[in-house]
Amino acid sequence: QLQLQGSGPGLVKPSETLSLTCSVSGGSMSDSTYYWGWIRQPPGKGLEWIGNIYSSGTTFYNPSLESRVTISVDTSKNQFSLRLRSVTAADTAVYYCGRLTPFSRGGYKQPKNDYYYMDVWGKGTTVTVSS
Amino acid sequence: SVLTQSPSVSGAPGQRVTISCTGSSSNIGAGYDVHWYQQLPGTAPKLLIYGDDNRPSGVPDRFSGSKSGTSASLAISGLQAEDEADYYCQSYDDSLSGSYVFGTGTKVTVL
């Protein structure tokens, strides 16, 4: 059974870079069908999509965060990573990593970005931005 | 959030409750699929419905999804105590360069 586990510092100073890694077990990241992504949830608030990456390294980012975000992948380690630059208190959140799977009623040869949903979630990593 | 949900709904055990998710012409109204997630207190979200009305294996058939126009709905029939959770809808929005968008979330309380 596929499992994802995020890891990284729980405390980051304002203006610095938040770095998290997601380790995938119980399956390979090499299947090009899937996206691997990050979603966050500020305390007491809703969910916000951050971005995704294919095993090939192709990325898809939230336009509102794109200028500060980099997602990378290392298929040899079955891991993918998130870097969020110039953080502020507003970036304090639980960060979830997960696998995104495509769905289309009509089938597809190559899935489009809008076909995807997160079907496997990691447990979440709490990150606080504070000096 | 781009998708609007009612903040809370409640019902007695055994009753049926419905959660609505309202979007616009750039997301649900454009025909993009709606997916639903259940978040139990202190845990990660879990996929409940994908592609408007499909249940992953293991999700009870008490949960059902539907979509019409710029809105989607999640119905829970035969409400049980373990259904008390936050529920989020999600779709795709094609404004700007495209993004996945979530609903504001609905807290379901079992009376």
XYZ file of N, CA and C in Angstrom:
726
model
N 0.845 -1.187 0.000
C 0.000 0.000 0.000
C 0.889 1.248 0.000
N 0.567 2.165 -0.907
C 1.383 3.373 -1.040
C 1.261 4.248 0.201
N 2.397 4.701 0.704
C 2.414 5.613 1.848
C 3.377 6.761 1.571
N 3.015 7.932 2.068
C 3.852 9.116 1.918
C 4.107 9.718 3.288
N 5.339 10.155 3.505
C 5.724 10.722 4.789
C 6.555 11.975 4.559
N 6.046 13.087 5.038
C 6.779 14.331 4.920
C 7.733 14.523 6.075
N 8.799 15.266 5.825
C 9.763 15.562 6.881
C 10.426 16.897 6.611
N 10.927 17.504 7.683
C 11.615 18.780 7.555
C 11.504 19.584 8.828
N 12.178 20.737 8.873
C 12.157 21.570 10.084
C 10.743 22.031 10.430
N 10.431 22.022 11.701
C 9.118 22.473 12.141
C 9.064 23.964 12.395
N 10.235 24.607 12.403
C 10.301 26.037 12.685
C 11.228 26.702 11.664
N 10.730 27.741 11.018
C 11.510 28.471 10.028
C 11.408 29.963 10.348
N 12.519 30.663 10.195
C 12.515 32.102 10.488
C 11.935 32.892 9.309
N 11.283 34.010 9.609
C 10.777 34.876 8.532
C 11.896 35.271 7.574
N 11.561 35.333 6.306
C 12.435 35.672 5.179
C 13.325 34.504 4.739
N 13.355 33.420 5.499
C 14.181 32.285 5.104
C 13.388 31.330 4.196
N 14.009 30.182 3.903
C 13.405 29.221 2.985
C 12.910 27.987 3.713
N 11.666 27.652 3.469
C 11.059 26.438 4.023
C 11.411 25.287 3.091
N 11.931 24.191 3.652
C 12.299 23.025 2.835
C 11.706 21.765 3.444
N 10.928 21.044 2.665
C 10.323 19.796 3.106
C 10.585 18.709 2.073
N 10.679 17.485 2.567
C 10.852 16.325 1.695
C 9.735 15.331 1.959
N 9.247 14.704 0.908
C 8.225 13.662 1.022
C 8.810 12.344 0.534
N 8.804 11.348 1.408
C 9.320 10.031 1.053
C 8.157 9.108 0.725
N 8.273 8.433 -0.402
C 7.216 7.547 -0.887
C 7.633 6.100 -0.675
N 6.769 5.308 -0.070
C 7.042 3.889 0.140
C 5.843 3.062 -0.306
N 6.116 1.788 -0.592
C 5.035 0.903 -1.021
C 4.704 1.027 -2.495
N 5.538 1.721 -3.239
C 5.301 1.891 -4.669
C 6.394 2.758 -5.267
N 6.465 2.767 -6.586
C 7.492 3.542 -7.260
C 6.930 4.867 -7.752
N 7.776 5.892 -7.720
C 7.375 7.199 -8.235
C 7.546 7.293 -9.748
N 8.105 6.267 -10.355
C 8.495 6.367 -11.759
C 7.340 6.325 -12.739
N 6.157 5.884 -12.313
C 4.998 5.846 -13.210
C 4.651 7.267 -13.631
N 4.720 7.512 -14.944
C 4.548 8.876 -15.446
C 3.096 9.349 -15.419
N 2.160 8.459 -15.071
C 0.742 8.845 -15.013
C 0.471 9.831 -13.890
N 1.177 9.638 -12.786
C 0.831 10.372 -11.574
C 1.590 11.681 -11.429
N 0.920 12.628 -10.773
C 1.572 13.811 -10.249
C 1.869 13.539 -8.771
N 2.884 14.210 -8.264
C 3.212 14.192 -6.845
C 3.151 15.647 -6.384
N 2.373 15.901 -5.304
C 2.095 17.300 -5.008
C 2.081 17.669 -3.543
N 1.944 18.982 -3.343
C 1.899 19.567 -2.004
C 0.640 20.425 -1.848
N -0.002 20.280 -0.706
C -1.161 21.076 -0.316
C -0.936 21.515 1.124
N -1.346 22.734 1.468
C -1.145 23.188 2.842
C -2.444 23.656 3.468
N -2.422 23.721 4.812
C -3.605 24.125 5.566
C -3.176 24.966 6.759
N -3.369 26.282 6.700
C -3.062 27.143 7.854
C -3.935 26.748 9.034
N -3.490 27.063 10.238
C -4.250 26.671 11.440
C -5.682 27.178 11.392
N -6.628 26.250 11.560
C -8.035 26.619 11.594
C -8.631 27.042 10.274
N -7.883 26.870 9.187
C -8.365 27.319 7.877
C -8.475 26.163 6.889
N -8.792 26.515 5.650
C -9.010 25.514 4.622
C -7.741 25.100 3.896
N -7.936 24.338 2.831
C -6.842 23.755 2.072
C -6.419 24.650 0.912
N -5.125 24.691 0.658
C -4.578 25.466 -0.453
C -3.580 24.607 -1.222
N -3.805 24.475 -2.532
C -2.893 23.721 -3.382
C -1.628 24.552 -3.655
N -0.454 23.887 -3.541
C 0.819 24.572 -3.748
C 1.398 24.245 -5.129
N 1.497 22.963 -5.456
C 2.063 22.596 -6.739
C 2.281 21.103 -6.861
N 2.576 20.659 -8.105
C 2.771 19.238 -8.405
C 4.018 19.056 -9.243
N 4.493 17.811 -9.299
C 5.600 17.462 -10.176
C 5.403 16.048 -10.709
N 5.742 15.847 -11.984
C 5.791 14.513 -12.557
C 7.162 13.907 -12.254
N 7.270 12.606 -12.386
C 8.563 11.941 -12.190
C 9.592 12.441 -13.214
N 9.136 12.981 -14.332
C 10.040 13.521 -15.357
C 10.640 14.858 -14.926
N 10.042 15.467 -13.907
C 10.505 16.773 -13.440
C 9.631 17.928 -13.889
N 8.662 17.669 -14.739
C 7.723 18.717 -15.168
C 6.870 19.151 -13.996
N 6.755 20.471 -13.815
C 6.042 21.004 -12.659
C 4.803 21.802 -13.062
N 3.921 21.977 -12.088
C 2.695 22.762 -12.259
C 2.464 23.431 -10.912
N 2.513 24.782 -10.901
C 2.459 25.517 -9.636
C 1.202 26.381 -9.536
N 0.809 26.632 -8.288
C -0.240 27.606 -8.010
C 0.277 28.986 -8.425
N -0.427 29.685 -9.308
C 0.065 30.994 -9.760
C 0.326 31.976 -8.618
N -0.440 31.857 -7.533
C -0.271 32.801 -6.422
C 0.997 32.540 -5.619
N 1.598 31.377 -5.782
C 2.809 31.029 -5.035
C 4.007 30.780 -5.950
N 3.783 30.775 -7.247
C 4.794 30.326 -8.205
C 6.125 31.052 -8.087
N 6.088 32.337 -7.754
C 7.335 33.112 -7.692
C 8.224 32.685 -6.523
N 7.670 31.965 -5.563
C 8.446 31.579 -4.377
C 8.651 30.075 -4.240
N 8.054 29.291 -5.114
C 8.020 27.827 -4.940
C 8.916 27.105 -5.942
N 9.595 26.068 -5.447
C 10.275 25.108 -6.311
C 9.982 23.711 -5.789
N 9.489 22.848 -6.660
C 9.295 21.436 -6.319
C 10.237 20.625 -7.196
N 10.945 19.688 -6.571
C 11.890 18.848 -7.295
C 11.639 17.386 -6.949
N 12.196 16.497 -7.763
C 11.974 15.062 -7.560
C 13.287 14.313 -7.679
N 13.426 13.250 -6.888
C 14.565 12.336 -6.970
C 13.980 10.926 -6.987
N 13.764 10.399 -8.181
C 13.121 9.090 -8.290
C 14.023 7.971 -7.772
N 15.339 8.180 -7.777
C 16.246 7.141 -7.278
C 16.063 6.932 -5.773
N 15.624 7.990 -5.101
C 15.376 7.904 -3.656
C 13.880 7.779 -3.347
N 13.047 7.806 -4.387
C 11.589 7.803 -4.202
C 11.151 8.964 -3.301
N 11.678 10.145 -3.619
C 11.372 11.330 -2.831
C 11.084 12.524 -3.749
N 10.283 13.451 -3.242
C 10.151 14.749 -3.890
C 10.161 15.821 -2.802
N 10.514 17.031 -3.194
C 10.779 18.072 -2.205
C 10.093 19.381 -2.555
N 9.875 20.170 -1.518
C 9.270 21.493 -1.643
C 10.213 22.517 -1.059
N 10.437 23.607 -1.782
C 11.146 24.752 -1.255
C 10.271 25.980 -1.451
N 10.050 26.710 -0.355
C 9.246 27.928 -0.385
C 10.099 29.057 0.178
N 10.400 30.013 -0.677
C 11.339 31.081 -0.309
C 10.637 32.258 0.362
N 11.428 33.041 1.066
C 10.963 34.313 1.650
C 9.674 34.143 2.438
N 9.697 33.231 3.372
C 8.471 32.917 4.113
C 8.106 34.023 5.096
N 6.807 34.107 5.379
C 6.277 34.997 6.406
C 5.364 34.181 7.313
N 4.811 34.830 8.319
C 3.905 34.144 9.246
C 2.711 33.530 8.511
N 2.340 34.096 7.382
C 1.208 33.585 6.604
C 1.486 32.209 5.997
N 2.746 31.800 6.008
C 3.099 30.481 5.486
C 3.068 29.402 6.558
N 2.744 29.794 7.789
C 2.567 28.824 8.869
C 1.377 27.926 8.541
N 1.613 26.615 8.529
C 0.560 25.697 8.093
C 0.997 24.255 8.326
N 0.037 23.354 8.181
C 0.360 21.937 8.032
C 0.525 21.694 6.533
N 1.656 21.121 6.156
C 1.953 20.857 4.756
C 1.764 19.358 4.473
N 0.886 19.070 3.513
C 0.601 17.687 3.134
C 1.243 17.382 1.785
N 1.893 16.228 1.715
C 2.332 15.752 0.405
C 1.397 14.611 -0.005
N 1.311 14.375 -1.295
C 0.407 13.340 -1.750
C 0.610 12.975 -3.200
N -0.104 11.945 -3.612
C -0.100 11.518 -5.007
C -1.396 12.004 -5.663
N -1.256 12.513 -6.879
C -2.434 12.923 -7.641
C -2.636 11.972 -8.815
N -3.861 11.544 -8.970
C -4.246 10.573 -9.997
C -5.189 11.240 -10.988
N -5.063 10.914 -12.281
C -5.981 11.531 -13.254
C -7.265 10.729 -13.418
N -8.332 11.470 -13.733
C -9.609 10.835 -14.060
C -10.279 11.609 -15.175
N -10.795 10.875 -16.138
C -11.603 11.483 -17.188
C -12.601 10.459 -17.684
N -13.860 10.820 -17.695
C -14.919 9.911 -18.128
C -14.672 9.398 -19.538
N -14.155 10.271 -20.365
C -13.963 9.906 -21.762
C -12.639 9.228 -22.047
N -11.843 8.970 -20.995
C -10.530 8.390 -21.202
C -9.565 9.441 -21.707
N -8.311 9.085 -21.863
C -7.316 10.045 -22.326
C -6.081 9.308 -22.824
N -5.362 9.992 -23.714
C -4.046 9.485 -24.128
C -2.992 10.084 -23.218
N -3.119 11.392 -23.004
C -2.216 12.094 -22.119
C -3.073 12.943 -21.192
N -3.076 12.675 -19.893
C -3.956 13.431 -18.997
C -3.606 14.909 -18.950
N -4.645 15.725 -18.915
C -4.451 17.160 -18.768
C -4.431 17.523 -17.290
N -3.911 18.699 -16.995
C -3.792 19.102 -15.598
C -5.132 19.068 -14.869
N -6.211 19.368 -15.544
C -7.487 19.458 -14.844
C -8.080 18.092 -14.491
N -7.446 16.998 -14.929
C -7.973 15.663 -14.637
C -7.631 15.179 -13.225
N -6.737 15.871 -12.534
C -6.117 15.294 -11.343
C -6.808 15.616 -10.028
N -6.726 14.668 -9.103
C -7.175 14.842 -7.725
C -6.210 14.063 -6.843
N -6.147 14.430 -5.536
C -5.204 13.781 -4.638
C -5.864 12.569 -4.005
N -5.399 11.379 -4.380
C -6.026 10.163 -3.865
C -5.264 9.539 -2.705
N -3.999 9.885 -2.547
C -3.222 9.374 -1.418
C -2.557 10.566 -0.735
N -2.779 10.683 0.554
C -2.273 11.816 1.330
C -1.272 11.343 2.371
N -0.219 12.123 2.588
C 0.633 11.914 3.737
C -0.029 12.482 4.983
N 0.568 12.236 6.128
C -0.040 12.643 7.394
C 0.071 14.128 7.677
N 0.975 14.806 7.040
C 1.116 16.241 7.251
C 2.288 16.588 8.139
N 2.932 17.688 7.792
C 4.067 18.203 8.559
C 3.749 19.626 8.977
N 3.820 19.893 10.268
C 3.517 21.241 10.773
C 4.746 22.127 10.669
N 4.591 23.272 10.035
C 5.673 24.243 9.910
C 5.208 25.580 10.466
N 5.974 26.104 11.389
C 5.693 27.418 11.978
C 6.758 28.402 11.531
N 6.326 29.564 11.066
C 7.259 30.619 10.687
C 7.278 31.649 11.813
N 8.411 31.733 12.469
C 8.526 32.643 13.609
C 10.002 32.882 13.916
N 10.281 34.069 14.398
C 11.655 34.368 14.787
C 11.943 33.908 16.212
N -11.191 31.516 -0.827
C -11.388 30.328 -1.644
C -12.328 30.625 -2.802
N -12.076 29.966 -3.912
C -12.859 30.188 -5.110
C -14.196 29.466 -5.053
N -14.268 28.366 -4.326
C -15.484 27.578 -4.195
C -16.094 27.821 -2.815
N -17.409 28.090 -2.793
C -18.081 28.446 -1.549
C -18.922 27.297 -1.011
N -18.728 27.003 0.252
C -19.529 25.986 0.942
C -20.194 26.608 2.154
N -21.321 26.052 2.566
C -21.942 26.507 3.807
C -21.030 26.095 4.956
N -20.875 26.962 5.955
C -19.897 26.686 7.020
C -20.205 25.422 7.822
N -21.491 25.142 8.027
C -21.817 23.999 8.860
C -23.179 23.431 8.511
N -23.306 22.139 8.731
C -24.586 21.452 8.639
C -24.638 20.459 9.784
N -25.841 20.116 10.230
C -25.964 19.149 11.304
C -27.176 18.266 11.058
N -27.136 17.099 11.689
C -28.249 16.174 11.560
C -28.175 15.107 12.616
N -29.293 14.504 12.879
C -29.354 13.410 13.852
C -28.883 12.119 13.180
N -28.441 11.170 13.984
C -28.052 9.877 13.409
C -29.181 9.285 12.571
N -28.812 8.763 11.405
C -29.791 8.175 10.510
C -30.362 9.143 9.484
N -30.216 10.445 9.737
C -30.763 11.425 8.804
C -29.861 11.595 7.578
N -30.370 12.364 6.625
C -29.630 12.674 5.411
C -29.267 14.155 5.422
N -28.009 14.456 5.159
C -27.580 15.855 5.063
C -26.929 16.075 3.705
N -26.987 17.322 3.258
C -26.406 17.679 1.972
C -25.488 18.873 2.137
N -24.314 18.788 1.496
C -23.340 19.870 1.522
C -23.221 20.422 0.099
N -23.346 21.727 -0.025
C -23.261 22.329 -1.350
C -21.902 22.991 -1.563
N -21.526 23.094 -2.823
C -20.254 23.684 -3.235
C -20.548 24.537 -4.476
N -20.432 25.844 -4.325
C -20.800 26.750 -5.412
C -19.568 27.390 -6.025
N -19.463 27.283 -7.333
C -18.333 27.853 -8.059
C -18.774 28.863 -9.088
N -18.100 28.852 -10.230
C -18.389 29.835 -11.273
C -18.094 29.239 -12.651
N -18.165 30.094 -13.653
C -17.988 29.639 -15.027
C -16.558 29.264 -15.372
N -15.619 29.578 -14.487
C -14.217 29.228 -14.764
C -13.799 27.942 -14.058
N -14.690 27.349 -13.301
C -14.358 26.087 -12.630
C -15.491 25.069 -12.802
N -16.360 24.923 -11.829
C -17.419 23.904 -11.924
C -18.292 24.151 -13.156
N -18.650 25.402 -13.386
C -19.511 25.740 -14.522
C -18.876 25.468 -15.873
N -17.563 25.357 -15.909
C -16.863 25.047 -17.161
C -16.830 23.552 -17.423
N -17.371 22.777 -16.486
C -17.450 21.333 -16.687
C -16.356 20.536 -16.017
N -15.483 21.219 -15.286
C -14.403 20.472 -14.611
C -14.973 19.616 -13.487
N -14.353 18.472 -13.291
C -14.829 17.544 -12.277
C -14.685 18.121 -10.866
N -15.557 17.633 -9.989
C -15.513 18.015 -8.580
C -15.153 16.787 -7.753
N -14.280 16.989 -6.809
C -13.853 15.919 -5.925
C -14.137 16.353 -4.490
N -14.365 15.375 -3.622
C -14.704 15.680 -2.231
C -13.750 14.950 -1.282
N -13.400 15.644 -0.211
C -12.501 15.085 0.792
C -13.142 15.221 2.178
N -12.896 14.205 3.004
C -13.337 14.218 4.400
C -12.113 14.375 5.290
N -12.171 15.312 6.236
C -11.071 15.500 7.166
C -11.567 15.314 8.591
N -11.247 14.182 9.178
C -11.572 13.929 10.570
C -10.678 14.786 11.442
N -11.117 15.119 12.654
C -10.325 16.011 13.517
C -8.896 15.526 13.710
N -7.939 16.422 13.460
C -6.528 16.134 13.691
C -5.883 15.193 12.699
N -6.546 14.932 11.579
C -5.977 13.999 10.601
C -5.893 14.641 9.221
N -5.200 13.956 8.324
C -5.111 14.428 6.952
C -6.431 14.191 6.230
N -6.729 15.012 5.227
C -7.917 14.752 4.418
C -7.850 13.385 3.767
N -9.034 12.857 3.469
C -9.153 11.555 2.814
C -10.103 11.714 1.630
N -9.738 11.128 0.496
C -10.596 11.200 -0.683
C -11.908 10.459 -0.443
N -13.016 11.157 -0.755
C -14.344 10.599 -0.527
C -15.083 10.334 -1.849
N -15.008 11.287 -2.755
C -15.670 11.217 -4.059
C -14.712 11.821 -5.087
N -14.583 11.177 -6.243
C -13.806 11.758 -7.336
C -14.649 11.788 -8.605
N -14.307 12.701 -9.505
C -15.039 12.772 -10.764
C -16.533 12.980 -10.593
N -16.894 13.880 -9.722
C -18.284 14.272 -9.446
C -19.062 13.261 -8.605
N -19.007 11.973 -8.990
C -19.936 11.027 -8.371
C -19.366 9.609 -8.231
N -18.070 9.490 -8.195
C -17.434 8.170 -8.074
C -16.838 7.970 -6.691
N -17.106 6.819 -6.103
C -16.568 6.507 -4.780
C -15.355 5.598 -4.911
N -14.232 5.963 -4.243
C -13.100 5.023 -4.183
C -13.526 3.775 -3.421
N -12.812 2.683 -3.658
C -13.122 1.468 -2.918
C -12.935 1.726 -1.432
N -13.862 1.203 -0.644
C -13.788 1.368 0.795
C -14.645 2.496 1.338
N -15.091 3.393 0.460
C -15.970 4.477 0.910
C -17.413 3.969 0.866
N -18.127 4.074 1.986
C -19.502 3.550 2.031
C -20.407 4.234 1.013
N -21.414 3.488 0.547
C -22.324 4.051 -0.456
C -23.318 5.035 0.162
N -23.171 5.322 1.457
C -23.957 6.383 2.099
C -23.528 7.756 1.564
N -22.322 7.811 1.009
C -21.799 9.061 0.468
C -22.031 9.084 -1.048
N -22.596 10.194 -1.523
C -22.843 10.313 -2.955
C -22.621 11.753 -3.396
N -22.167 11.911 -4.639
C -21.903 13.237 -5.172
C -22.689 13.493 -6.433
N -22.941 14.782 -6.682
C -23.642 15.181 -7.893
C -23.181 16.573 -8.290
N -23.496 16.949 -9.528
C -23.087 18.271 -10.027
C -24.142 18.771 -10.998
N -24.390 20.090 -10.937
C -25.321 20.720 -11.882
C -24.947 22.184 -12.030
N -24.740 22.604 -13.261
C -24.399 24.001 -13.502
C -23.097 24.391 -12.840
N -23.150 25.435 -12.025
C -21.945 25.921 -11.337
C -21.845 25.410 -9.912
N -22.634 24.385 -9.566
C -22.614 23.863 -8.198
C -22.487 22.352 -8.170
N -22.009 21.868 -7.037
C -21.930 20.436 -6.788
C -22.438 20.174 -5.376
N -22.804 18.916 -5.116
C -23.327 18.561 -3.800
C -22.776 17.226 -3.351
N -22.603 17.126 -2.053
C -22.247 15.861 -1.405
C -23.383 15.521 -0.462
N -23.937 14.326 -0.592
C -25.005 13.883 0.294
C -24.494 12.751 1.173
N -24.863 12.816 2.436
C -24.568 11.741 3.361
C -25.899 11.227 3.879
N -26.214 9.988 3.560
C -27.459 9.401 4.045
C -27.161 8.453 5.194
N -28.157 8.230 6.044
C -27.915 7.363 7.189
C -26.756 7.871 8.030
N -26.805 9.137 8.387
C -25.711 9.816 9.101
C -25.281 9.017 10.322
N -23.958 8.889 10.484
C -23.405 8.174 11.635
C -22.459 9.081 12.412
N -22.235 8.736 13.668
C -21.384 9.559 14.541
C -19.991 9.752 13.943
N -19.487 8.726 13.268
C -18.127 8.823 12.714
C -18.049 9.708 11.471
N -19.193 10.210 11.013
C -19.198 11.124 9.872
C -18.921 12.570 10.302
N -18.861 12.801 11.601
C -18.593 14.160 12.083
C -17.173 14.553 11.690
N -17.065 15.539 10.817
C -15.787 15.908 10.219
C -15.970 17.174 9.397
N -14.854 17.658 8.856
C -14.888 18.741 7.868
C -14.855 18.127 6.477
N -15.607 18.737 5.569
C -15.692 18.236 4.200
C -15.324 19.360 3.235
N -14.483 19.044 2.263
C -14.016 20.032 1.289
C -14.280 19.544 -0.133
N -14.784 20.446 -0.966
C -14.869 20.163 -2.385
C -13.616 20.715 -3.066
N -13.318 20.204 -4.224
C -12.146 20.648 -4.994
C -12.444 20.522 -6.479
N -11.989 21.487 -7.239
C -12.140 21.426 -8.687
C -10.933 22.095 -9.332
N -11.043 22.361 -10.620
C -9.980 23.027 -11.363
C -10.516 24.353 -11.867
N -9.703 25.388 -11.786
C -10.110 26.706 -12.264
C -9.188 27.116 -13.408
N -9.777 27.530 -14.525
C -8.946 27.823 -15.692
C -8.617 29.306 -15.873
N -8.889 30.104 -14.853
C -8.446 31.495 -14.935
C -6.933 31.557 -14.723
N -6.319 32.648 -15.164
C -4.851 32.771 -15.165
C -4.271 31.554 -15.887
N -3.316 30.874 -15.289
C -2.700 29.717 -15.946
C -3.246 28.397 -15.430
N -4.351 28.450 -14.685
C -4.978 27.238 -14.177
C -4.473 26.864 -12.797
N -5.382 26.322 -12.005
C -4.992 25.888 -10.665
C -6.073 24.991 -10.091
N -5.691 24.211 -9.114
C -6.674 23.425 -8.367
C -7.200 24.317 -7.252
N -8.508 24.321 -7.074
C -9.118 25.180 -6.072
C -9.982 24.349 -5.135
N -10.027 24.791 -3.892
C -10.790 24.095 -2.866
C -11.964 24.944 -2.398
N -12.946 24.261 -1.826
C -14.037 24.946 -1.177
C -13.627 25.448 0.191
N -14.488 26.267 0.770
C -14.211 26.868 2.073
C -14.350 25.877 3.214
N -14.956 24.726 2.952
C -15.090 23.698 3.965
C -16.410 23.758 4.700
N -16.958 22.587 5.027
C -18.211 22.479 5.784
C -18.004 21.531 6.954
N -18.369 22.009 8.118
C -18.281 21.179 9.321
C -19.604 20.439 9.478
N -19.557 19.124 9.493
C -20.748 18.310 9.721
C -20.772 17.873 11.177
N -21.866 18.204 11.864
C -22.046 17.826 13.258
C -23.180 16.814 13.357
N -22.902 15.726 14.060
C -23.931 14.713 14.294
C -24.521 14.957 15.680
N -25.802 15.289 15.715
C -26.456 15.700 16.966
C -26.643 14.534 17.931
